[in-house]
Coordinates of C-alpha atoms and ligand atoms in Angstrom, one line a residue:
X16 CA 43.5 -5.5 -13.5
X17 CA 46.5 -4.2 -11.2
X18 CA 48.3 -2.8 -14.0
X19 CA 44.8 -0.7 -15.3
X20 CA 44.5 1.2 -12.2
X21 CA 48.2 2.0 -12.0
X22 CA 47.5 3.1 -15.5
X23 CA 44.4 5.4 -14.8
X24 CA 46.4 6.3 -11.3
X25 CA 49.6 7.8 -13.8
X26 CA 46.3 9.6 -15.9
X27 CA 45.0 11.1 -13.0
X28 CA 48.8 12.0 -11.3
X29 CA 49.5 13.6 -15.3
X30 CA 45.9 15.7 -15.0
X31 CA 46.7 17.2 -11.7
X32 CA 50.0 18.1 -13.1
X33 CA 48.6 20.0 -16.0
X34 CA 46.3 21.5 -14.3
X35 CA 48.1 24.8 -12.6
X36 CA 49.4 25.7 -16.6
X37 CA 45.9 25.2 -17.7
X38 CA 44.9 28.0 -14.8
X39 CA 47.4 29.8 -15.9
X40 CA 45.5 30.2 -19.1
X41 CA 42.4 31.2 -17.6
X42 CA 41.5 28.2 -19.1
X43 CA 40.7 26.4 -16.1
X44 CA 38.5 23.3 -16.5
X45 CA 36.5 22.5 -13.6
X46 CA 34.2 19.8 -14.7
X47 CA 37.7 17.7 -14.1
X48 CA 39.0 17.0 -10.6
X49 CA 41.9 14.3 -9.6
X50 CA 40.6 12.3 -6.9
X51 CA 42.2 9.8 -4.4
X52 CA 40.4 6.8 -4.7
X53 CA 37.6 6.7 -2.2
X54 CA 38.6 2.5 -1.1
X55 CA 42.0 1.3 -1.3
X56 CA 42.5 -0.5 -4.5
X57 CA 43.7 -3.6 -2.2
X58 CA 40.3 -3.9 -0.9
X59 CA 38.8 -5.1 -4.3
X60 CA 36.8 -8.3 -4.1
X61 CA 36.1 -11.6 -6.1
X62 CA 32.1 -12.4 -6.4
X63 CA 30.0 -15.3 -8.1
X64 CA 26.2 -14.8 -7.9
X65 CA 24.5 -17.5 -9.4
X66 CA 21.1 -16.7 -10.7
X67 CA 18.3 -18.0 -13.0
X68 CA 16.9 -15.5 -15.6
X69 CA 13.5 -16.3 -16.7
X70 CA 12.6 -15.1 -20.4
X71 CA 8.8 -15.5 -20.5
X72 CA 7.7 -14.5 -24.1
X73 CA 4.5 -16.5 -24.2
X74 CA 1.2 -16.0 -21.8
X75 CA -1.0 -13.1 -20.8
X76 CA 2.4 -11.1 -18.9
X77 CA 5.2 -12.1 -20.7
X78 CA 8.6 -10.6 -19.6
X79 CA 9.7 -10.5 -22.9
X80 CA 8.8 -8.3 -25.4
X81 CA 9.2 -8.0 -29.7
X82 CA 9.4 -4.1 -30.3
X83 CA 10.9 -4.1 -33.3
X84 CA 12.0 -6.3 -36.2
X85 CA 13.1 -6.0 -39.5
X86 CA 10.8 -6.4 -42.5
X87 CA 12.8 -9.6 -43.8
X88 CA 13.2 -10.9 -40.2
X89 CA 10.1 -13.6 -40.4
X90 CA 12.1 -14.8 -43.4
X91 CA 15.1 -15.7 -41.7
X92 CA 15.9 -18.7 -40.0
X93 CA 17.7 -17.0 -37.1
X94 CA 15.2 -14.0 -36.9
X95 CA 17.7 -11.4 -37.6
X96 CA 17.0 -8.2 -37.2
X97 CA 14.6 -8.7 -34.0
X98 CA 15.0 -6.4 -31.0
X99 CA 13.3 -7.4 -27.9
X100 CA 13.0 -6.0 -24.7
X101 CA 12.6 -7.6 -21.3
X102 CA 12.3 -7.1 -17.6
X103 CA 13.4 -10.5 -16.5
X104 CA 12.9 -12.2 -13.7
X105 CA 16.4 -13.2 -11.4
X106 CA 15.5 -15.9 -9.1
X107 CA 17.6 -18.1 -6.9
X108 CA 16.7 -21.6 -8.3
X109 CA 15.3 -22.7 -11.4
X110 CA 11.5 -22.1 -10.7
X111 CA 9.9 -18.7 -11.2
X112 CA 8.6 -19.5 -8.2
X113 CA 11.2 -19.7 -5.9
X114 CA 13.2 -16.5 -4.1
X115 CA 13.1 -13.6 -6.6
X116 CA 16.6 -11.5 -5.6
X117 CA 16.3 -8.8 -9.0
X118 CA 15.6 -8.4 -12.7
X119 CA 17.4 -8.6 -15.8
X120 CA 16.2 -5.6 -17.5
X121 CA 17.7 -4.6 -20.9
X122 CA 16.9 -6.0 -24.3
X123 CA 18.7 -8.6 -26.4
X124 CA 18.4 -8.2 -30.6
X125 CA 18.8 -11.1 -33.2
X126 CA 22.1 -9.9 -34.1
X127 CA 23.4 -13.1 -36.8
X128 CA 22.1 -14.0 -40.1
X129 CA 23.9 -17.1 -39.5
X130 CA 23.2 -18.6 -36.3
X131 CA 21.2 -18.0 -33.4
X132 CA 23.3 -15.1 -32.1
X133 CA 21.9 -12.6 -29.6
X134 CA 23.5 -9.2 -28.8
X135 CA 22.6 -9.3 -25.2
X136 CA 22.3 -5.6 -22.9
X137 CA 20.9 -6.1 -19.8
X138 CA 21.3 -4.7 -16.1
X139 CA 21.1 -7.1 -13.2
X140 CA 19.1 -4.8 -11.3
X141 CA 19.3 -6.8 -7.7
X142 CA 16.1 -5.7 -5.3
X143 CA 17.2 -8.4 -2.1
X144 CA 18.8 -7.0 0.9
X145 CA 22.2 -4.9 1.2
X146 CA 22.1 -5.6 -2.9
X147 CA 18.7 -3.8 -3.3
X148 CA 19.3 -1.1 -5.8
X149 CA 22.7 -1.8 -6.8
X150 CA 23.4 -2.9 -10.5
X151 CA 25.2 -5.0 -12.5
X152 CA 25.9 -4.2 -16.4
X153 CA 26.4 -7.2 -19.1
X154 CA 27.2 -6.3 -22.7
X155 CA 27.8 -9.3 -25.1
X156 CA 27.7 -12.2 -27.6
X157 CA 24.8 -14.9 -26.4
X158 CA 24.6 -18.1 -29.4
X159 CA 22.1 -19.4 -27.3
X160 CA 22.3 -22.4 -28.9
X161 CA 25.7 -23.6 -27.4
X162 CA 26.0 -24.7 -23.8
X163 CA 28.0 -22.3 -22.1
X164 CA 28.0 -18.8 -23.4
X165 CA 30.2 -16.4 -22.0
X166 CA 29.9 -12.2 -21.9
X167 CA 32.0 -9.4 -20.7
X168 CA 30.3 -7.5 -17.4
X169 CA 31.5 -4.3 -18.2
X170 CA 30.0 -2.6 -15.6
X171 CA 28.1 -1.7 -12.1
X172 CA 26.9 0.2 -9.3
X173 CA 26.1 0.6 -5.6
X174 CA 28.1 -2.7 -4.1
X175 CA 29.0 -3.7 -7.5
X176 CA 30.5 0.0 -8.3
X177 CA 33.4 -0.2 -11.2
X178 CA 32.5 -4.3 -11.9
X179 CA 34.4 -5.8 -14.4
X180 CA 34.3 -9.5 -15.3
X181 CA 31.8 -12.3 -16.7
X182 CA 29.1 -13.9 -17.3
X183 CA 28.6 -17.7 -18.2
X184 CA 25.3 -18.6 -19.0
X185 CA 23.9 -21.9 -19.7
X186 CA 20.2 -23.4 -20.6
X187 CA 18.3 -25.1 -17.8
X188 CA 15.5 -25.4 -19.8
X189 CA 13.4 -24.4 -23.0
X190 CA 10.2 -25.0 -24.2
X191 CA 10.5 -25.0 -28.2
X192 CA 6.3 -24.6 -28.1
X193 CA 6.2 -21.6 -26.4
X194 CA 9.9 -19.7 -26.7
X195 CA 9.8 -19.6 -23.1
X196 CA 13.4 -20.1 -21.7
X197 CA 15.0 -20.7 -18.0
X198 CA 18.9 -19.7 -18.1
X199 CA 21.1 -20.5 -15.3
X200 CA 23.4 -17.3 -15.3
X201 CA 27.0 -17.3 -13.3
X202 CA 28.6 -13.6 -13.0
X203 CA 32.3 -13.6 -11.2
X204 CA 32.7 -10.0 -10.9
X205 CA 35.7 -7.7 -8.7
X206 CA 34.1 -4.7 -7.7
X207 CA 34.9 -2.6 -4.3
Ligands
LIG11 C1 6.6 -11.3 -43.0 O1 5.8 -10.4 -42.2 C2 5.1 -9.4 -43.1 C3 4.5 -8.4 -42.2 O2 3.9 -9.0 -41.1 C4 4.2 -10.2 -44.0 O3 3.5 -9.2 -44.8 C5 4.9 -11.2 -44.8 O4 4.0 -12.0 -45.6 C6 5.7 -12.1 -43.9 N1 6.6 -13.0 -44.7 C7 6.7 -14.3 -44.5 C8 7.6 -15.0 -45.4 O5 6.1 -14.8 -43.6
LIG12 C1 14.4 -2.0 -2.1 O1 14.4 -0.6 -2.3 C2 13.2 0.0 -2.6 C3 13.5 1.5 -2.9 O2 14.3 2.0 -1.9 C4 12.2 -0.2 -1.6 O3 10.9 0.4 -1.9 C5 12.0 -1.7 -1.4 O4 11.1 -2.0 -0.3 C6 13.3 -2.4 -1.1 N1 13.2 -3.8 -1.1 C7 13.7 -4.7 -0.3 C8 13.4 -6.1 -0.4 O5 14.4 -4.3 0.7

């Protein structure tokens, strides 16, 4: 971590550098400024938020929609070749009922011919409190069949600005009748 922002800090010290022989050129590019970070880079945090993401496919609103699938995908085992988009909801405990604190909102696509393998690309889109409208980006490899699965964060914004870190998400509970599906999610993220 320490030794990436040195790096991108020795990028942005070689930009400002270049940049008086590029003016010299009349070739100035201004859509490129060094910048001082805005918050010391000391004053990075740790956080875990611990949600549960409810995939309701089934019922009269699910939150989980097939958009698209491939023409052999009701002949394979593992669905491949299903995309599916959802807007999730992010609860505190395991009922839907309980505090709602954002949305998972993204889509996840049948993405292996051999297992159950999800590509999973979702933002954690928080609505509750100081994290209302602030984001949090998860890119990654979800065999939803294993008991921890774990996928990069590879991004943010608002209070999560610049996030980097992971995701470990593990069933609480499915219902093999109706494909719905209650995941607990933890996310340990260091943002500013
Ligand atoms: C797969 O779906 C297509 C289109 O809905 C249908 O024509 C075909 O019979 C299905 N194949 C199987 C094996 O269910
Ligand atoms: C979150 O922000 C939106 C848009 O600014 C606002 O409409 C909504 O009431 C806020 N929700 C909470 C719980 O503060």
């Amino acid at each position: 971590m320490g030794k990436l922002f040195s790096i991108s800090i020795l990028v942005l010290l070689f930009i400002s550098t270049i940049t008086p022989s590029l003016a010299k050129d009349g070739e100035r590019h201004s859509f490129l400024q060094s910048q001082k970070p805005a918050t010391p880079l000391v004053r990075q945090k740790l956080s875990h938020l611990r949600l549960f993401w409810h995939d309701v496919v089934s019922g009269p609103d699910p939150s989980a929609v097939r958009v698209a699938q491939a023409a052999s995908a009701n002949q394979s085992a593992t669905g491949f070749g299903t995309l599916v988009m959802i807007d999730d909801a992010l609860t505190l405990g395991p009922e839907l009922t309980s505090k709602l604190v954002g949305r998972a909102q993204g889509f996840y696509a049948l993405a292996s011919k051999e297992e159950s393998g999800l590509l999973m690309s979702m933002n954690f889109a928080f609505t509750e409190g100081k994290y209302n409208g602030s984001t949090v980006t998860i890119l990654g490899r979800n065999t939803v069949f294993s008991e921890v699965r774990e996928m990069p964060v590879i991004g943010g914004s608002g209070l999560f600005r610049m996030a980097q870190g992971y995701a470990q998400a593990r069933t609480h509970s499915f219902n093999p009748k109706t494909g719905d599906a209650v995941v607990e999610y933890n996310v340990f993220v260091l943002h500013y």
